């Protein structure tokens, strides 16, 4: 309640809440009214495996968001709320436990399960504690991890970031009883993309390619995707539909392949 009063009295300030652990609906109610940034501590490289004994770090990330944050419309400002919610990853407490490839895998997972989250947070303190003995090798690896954090933010949040999100492939009816295979290509990044080419397949067989000169960047799926179409003739029975991004120069590609099973009467 004090946070709400402070936000009302000095609205020119930016209020950031660094929240540890899971989020209760009661706290979420206040954060939603007063926090400009809600940063969810999700220390998957050090605290989650050691303090919480967590094995599935990806489930931990999912649990930070569901059901409270997503259910209360807190990821981006909505209905008068100022609140942006960001997953906050640790990068410095035990950098020797961070493999650079897995670091990118974690960022890709966050981008995939929460594409509307337009940023990410990194906690870069704690180096030299938690049982770590500093050496020139750990210093060098910390520098590499911090550089990777900058690079991954740029590649997945600033650059065009194209993806075939889940359920982004379907059949659409057209005039004359015919059908089109449709692939929705989304741009989750901060700027418009260049050209993109998508290969379309039915039952493993290529049926065509579709291209777009650009996929715009926008604040939501209402403006940040293009639908690429390919006329198809399907026999009655089950079919597997598939779309594959095969070219996207200048863009980061998140999920390049999506499939869908359909039954044709």
Coordinates of C-alpha atoms in Angstrom, one line a residue:
X1 CA 0.0 0.0 0.0
X2 CA 2.9 2.3 0.7
X3 CA 4.2 1.6 -2.9
X4 CA 0.8 2.7 -4.3
X5 CA 0.9 5.9 -2.3
X6 CA 4.5 6.6 -3.4
X7 CA 3.6 6.1 -7.0
X8 CA 0.7 8.5 -6.7
X9 CA 2.7 11.2 -5.0
X10 CA 5.8 11.1 -7.2
X11 CA 4.5 9.6 -10.5
X12 CA 7.6 10.9 -12.3
X13 CA 9.7 8.2 -10.6
X14 CA 10.2 4.7 -12.0
X15 CA 9.3 2.1 -9.4
X16 CA 11.0 -1.3 -9.8
X17 CA 10.2 -4.2 -7.6
X18 CA 12.7 -7.1 -7.4
X19 CA 10.6 -10.0 -6.3
X20 CA 12.0 -13.3 -5.0
X21 CA 10.1 -16.6 -5.3
X22 CA 6.6 -17.2 -6.4
X23 CA 4.0 -14.4 -6.5
X24 CA 0.8 -14.4 -4.5
X25 CA -2.4 -12.9 -5.9
X26 CA -2.5 -10.5 -2.9
X27 CA 1.0 -9.0 -3.7
X28 CA 0.3 -9.1 -7.4
X29 CA -2.8 -6.9 -6.8
X30 CA -0.6 -4.1 -5.3
X31 CA 2.3 -4.5 -7.8
X32 CA -0.2 -4.2 -10.7
X33 CA -1.4 -0.8 -9.4
X34 CA 2.0 0.7 -8.5
X35 CA 5.1 -1.0 -10.0
X36 CA 6.5 0.1 -13.3
X37 CA 8.8 -2.9 -13.5
X38 CA 8.2 -6.2 -11.7
X39 CA 11.4 -8.2 -11.9
X40 CA 10.8 -11.9 -11.1
X41 CA 14.0 -13.4 -9.5
X42 CA 14.5 -16.6 -11.5
X43 CA 18.0 -17.6 -10.7
X44 CA 18.2 -20.8 -12.7
X45 CA 21.9 -21.2 -12.7
X46 CA 22.7 -20.8 -8.9
X47 CA 19.8 -20.5 -6.5
X48 CA 17.2 -22.8 -8.2
X49 CA 19.5 -25.8 -8.3
X50 CA 21.3 -25.2 -4.9
X51 CA 18.8 -23.5 -2.6
X52 CA 15.6 -25.0 -4.1
X53 CA 17.0 -28.3 -5.3
X54 CA 15.3 -27.7 -8.6
X55 CA 16.1 -30.0 -11.5
X56 CA 13.8 -28.6 -14.2
X57 CA 14.9 -25.0 -14.5
X58 CA 12.4 -24.5 -17.4
X59 CA 9.5 -25.5 -15.3
X60 CA 10.7 -23.0 -12.7
X61 CA 10.6 -20.2 -15.3
X62 CA 7.1 -21.3 -16.3
X63 CA 5.9 -21.3 -12.7
X64 CA 7.1 -17.8 -12.2
X65 CA 4.5 -16.7 -14.7
X66 CA 1.6 -19.1 -14.3
X67 CA -1.0 -18.8 -13.2
X68 CA -0.8 -15.5 -11.3
X69 CA 1.2 -13.1 -13.5
X70 CA -0.4 -14.2 -16.8
X71 CA -3.9 -14.6 -15.2
X72 CA -3.8 -11.1 -13.8
X73 CA -2.7 -9.5 -17.1
X74 CA 0.6 -8.3 -15.6
X75 CA 3.1 -9.0 -18.3
X76 CA 2.6 -5.7 -20.1
X77 CA 0.6 -2.7 -19.0
X78 CA -3.1 -3.3 -19.4
X79 CA -6.3 -1.6 -18.4
X80 CA -4.6 1.3 -16.7
X81 CA -1.9 -0.6 -15.0
X82 CA 1.7 0.7 -15.4
X83 CA 3.3 -2.7 -14.8
X84 CA 5.8 -4.4 -17.1
X85 CA 6.9 -7.8 -15.8
X86 CA 10.3 -9.3 -16.7
X87 CA 11.9 -12.6 -15.9
X88 CA 15.2 -11.9 -14.1
X89 CA 18.0 -14.3 -14.7
X90 CA 21.3 -14.6 -12.7
X91 CA 24.5 -14.2 -14.6
X92 CA 27.2 -13.6 -11.9
X93 CA 26.6 -15.6 -8.7
X94 CA 28.2 -18.8 -10.1
X95 CA 29.2 -18.0 -13.7
X96 CA 31.4 -21.1 -13.7
X97 CA 28.1 -23.1 -13.7
X98 CA 26.8 -21.3 -16.8
X99 CA 27.4 -22.9 -20.2
X100 CA 27.0 -20.3 -22.9
X101 CA 24.9 -22.6 -25.1
X102 CA 22.5 -23.4 -22.2
X103 CA 22.3 -19.6 -21.4
X104 CA 21.0 -19.0 -25.0
X105 CA 18.6 -22.0 -24.6
X106 CA 17.1 -20.4 -21.5
X107 CA 16.6 -17.0 -23.2
X108 CA 15.1 -18.8 -26.2
X109 CA 12.7 -20.6 -23.8
X110 CA 11.6 -17.3 -22.2
X111 CA 11.1 -15.8 -25.6
X112 CA 9.1 -18.8 -26.7
X113 CA 6.7 -19.2 -23.7
X114 CA 6.2 -15.5 -23.2
X115 CA 6.6 -13.7 -26.6
X116 CA 4.7 -10.6 -25.3
X117 CA 7.4 -10.0 -22.7
X118 CA 9.4 -7.3 -24.6
X119 CA 12.5 -7.4 -22.4
X120 CA 14.5 -9.4 -19.9
X121 CA 16.4 -8.7 -16.7
X122 CA 19.8 -9.9 -15.6
X123 CA 21.0 -9.9 -11.9
X124 CA 24.8 -9.3 -12.2
X125 CA 25.9 -9.2 -8.5
X126 CA 27.2 -11.8 -6.1
X127 CA 30.4 -12.8 -8.0
X128 CA 32.9 -14.2 -5.6
X129 CA 30.4 -15.6 -3.1
X130 CA 28.4 -18.8 -2.9
X131 CA 31.5 -21.0 -2.6
X132 CA 33.2 -19.7 -5.7
X133 CA 37.0 -19.2 -5.6
X134 CA 37.9 -16.4 -8.0
X135 CA 40.6 -17.2 -10.6
X136 CA 41.7 -15.7 -13.8
X137 CA 39.7 -18.4 -15.6
X138 CA 36.5 -17.6 -13.6
X139 CA 37.0 -13.9 -14.3
X140 CA 37.3 -14.5 -18.0
X141 CA 34.2 -16.7 -18.0
X142 CA 32.2 -14.1 -16.1
X143 CA 33.2 -11.5 -18.8
X144 CA 32.1 -14.0 -21.5
X145 CA 28.7 -14.5 -19.7
X146 CA 28.1 -10.8 -19.4
X147 CA 29.0 -10.3 -23.0
X148 CA 26.6 -13.1 -23.9
X149 CA 23.8 -11.4 -22.0
X150 CA 24.2 -8.2 -24.0
X151 CA 24.4 -10.2 -27.3
X152 CA 21.3 -12.3 -26.5
X153 CA 19.3 -9.3 -25.5
X154 CA 20.2 -7.6 -28.8
X155 CA 19.5 -10.7 -30.9
X156 CA 16.2 -11.7 -29.4
X157 CA 14.7 -8.4 -28.3
X158 CA 16.1 -5.6 -30.4
X159 CA 16.8 -7.2 -33.8
X160 CA 14.0 -8.7 -35.9
X161 CA 13.2 -12.0 -34.2
X162 CA 11.1 -14.2 -36.5
X163 CA 9.2 -17.3 -35.2
X164 CA 6.5 -19.7 -36.2
X165 CA 4.7 -19.8 -32.9
X166 CA 2.7 -22.8 -31.7
X167 CA -0.6 -23.3 -33.7
X168 CA 0.8 -21.0 -36.4
X169 CA 0.0 -23.5 -39.2
X170 CA -3.5 -24.3 -40.4
X171 CA -5.8 -24.9 -43.3
X172 CA -8.0 -22.1 -44.5
X173 CA -11.0 -22.4 -47.0
X174 CA -11.1 -20.3 -50.1
X175 CA -13.7 -19.9 -52.9
X176 CA -14.7 -22.9 -54.9
X177 CA -14.3 -25.4 -52.1
X178 CA -10.5 -25.2 -52.3
X179 CA -8.1 -24.8 -49.4
X180 CA -4.9 -22.9 -48.6
X181 CA -2.1 -24.0 -46.3
X182 CA -1.4 -20.9 -44.1
X183 CA 1.7 -20.2 -42.0
X184 CA 1.7 -17.2 -39.6
X185 CA 5.2 -15.7 -39.2
X186 CA 5.6 -13.5 -36.2
X187 CA 8.2 -10.8 -35.5
X188 CA 8.9 -10.6 -31.8
X189 CA 11.8 -8.2 -32.1
X190 CA 12.0 -4.4 -32.0
X191 CA 12.4 -3.5 -35.6
X192 CA 10.9 -4.6 -38.9
X193 CA 12.5 -7.6 -40.6
X194 CA 13.8 -8.0 -44.1
X195 CA 12.6 -10.7 -46.5
X196 CA 11.5 -14.1 -45.2
X197 CA 10.9 -17.3 -47.1
X198 CA 8.8 -20.2 -45.8
X199 CA 8.7 -23.7 -47.3
X200 CA 5.3 -25.4 -47.0
X201 CA 4.9 -29.2 -46.8
X202 CA 2.1 -31.8 -46.7
X203 CA 2.9 -35.2 -45.4
X204 CA 6.6 -34.5 -45.7
X205 CA 6.4 -33.4 -49.3
X206 CA 7.2 -29.9 -50.4
X207 CA 4.1 -28.2 -52.0
X208 CA 5.5 -24.7 -52.4
X209 CA 7.3 -21.7 -51.0
X210 CA 5.9 -18.4 -49.9
X211 CA 7.7 -15.2 -49.3
X212 CA 7.1 -11.8 -47.7
X213 CA 9.3 -8.7 -48.2
X214 CA 9.1 -7.8 -44.5
X215 CA 7.5 -8.8 -41.2
X216 CA 6.7 -5.6 -39.3
X217 CA 7.5 -5.1 -35.6
X218 CA 4.6 -4.0 -33.5
X219 CA 3.3 -4.0 -29.9
X220 CA 1.1 -7.1 -30.3
X221 CA 0.2 -9.9 -32.7
X222 CA -2.4 -7.6 -34.2
X223 CA 0.4 -5.9 -36.2
X224 CA 3.6 -8.0 -36.0
X225 CA 2.9 -11.0 -38.2
X226 CA 2.3 -11.9 -41.8
X227 CA 0.2 -14.8 -43.2
X228 CA 1.9 -16.8 -46.0
X229 CA -0.4 -18.9 -48.1
X230 CA -0.1 -21.9 -50.5
X231 CA -3.0 -23.4 -52.4
X232 CA -3.3 -27.2 -51.7
X233 CA -5.4 -30.1 -52.9
X234 CA -5.8 -32.7 -50.2
X235 CA -7.3 -36.2 -50.4
X236 CA -9.8 -37.3 -47.7
X237 CA -8.1 -38.6 -44.6
X238 CA -5.4 -37.5 -42.1
X239 CA -2.5 -35.2 -43.2
X240 CA 0.5 -33.6 -41.6
X241 CA 1.0 -29.9 -42.4
X242 CA 4.3 -28.3 -42.0
X243 CA 5.9 -24.9 -42.4
X244 CA 9.6 -24.2 -42.3
X245 CA 11.4 -20.8 -42.3
X246 CA 14.2 -21.4 -44.8
X247 CA 15.6 -17.9 -45.2
X248 CA 15.4 -14.7 -43.1
X249 CA 18.6 -12.7 -43.7
X250 CA 19.3 -10.2 -41.0
X251 CA 16.9 -11.7 -38.5
X252 CA 17.2 -13.9 -35.5
X253 CA 15.0 -17.0 -36.0
X254 CA 13.4 -18.5 -32.9
X255 CA 11.2 -21.4 -33.9
X256 CA 11.8 -22.2 -37.6
X257 CA 9.5 -25.3 -37.9
X258 CA 5.9 -25.9 -36.9
X259 CA 3.6 -28.9 -37.7
X260 CA -0.1 -29.5 -37.5
X261 CA -2.2 -32.7 -38.0
X262 CA -5.6 -32.3 -39.7
X263 CA -8.3 -34.6 -41.0
X264 CA -9.9 -33.8 -44.3
X265 CA -13.5 -34.9 -44.9

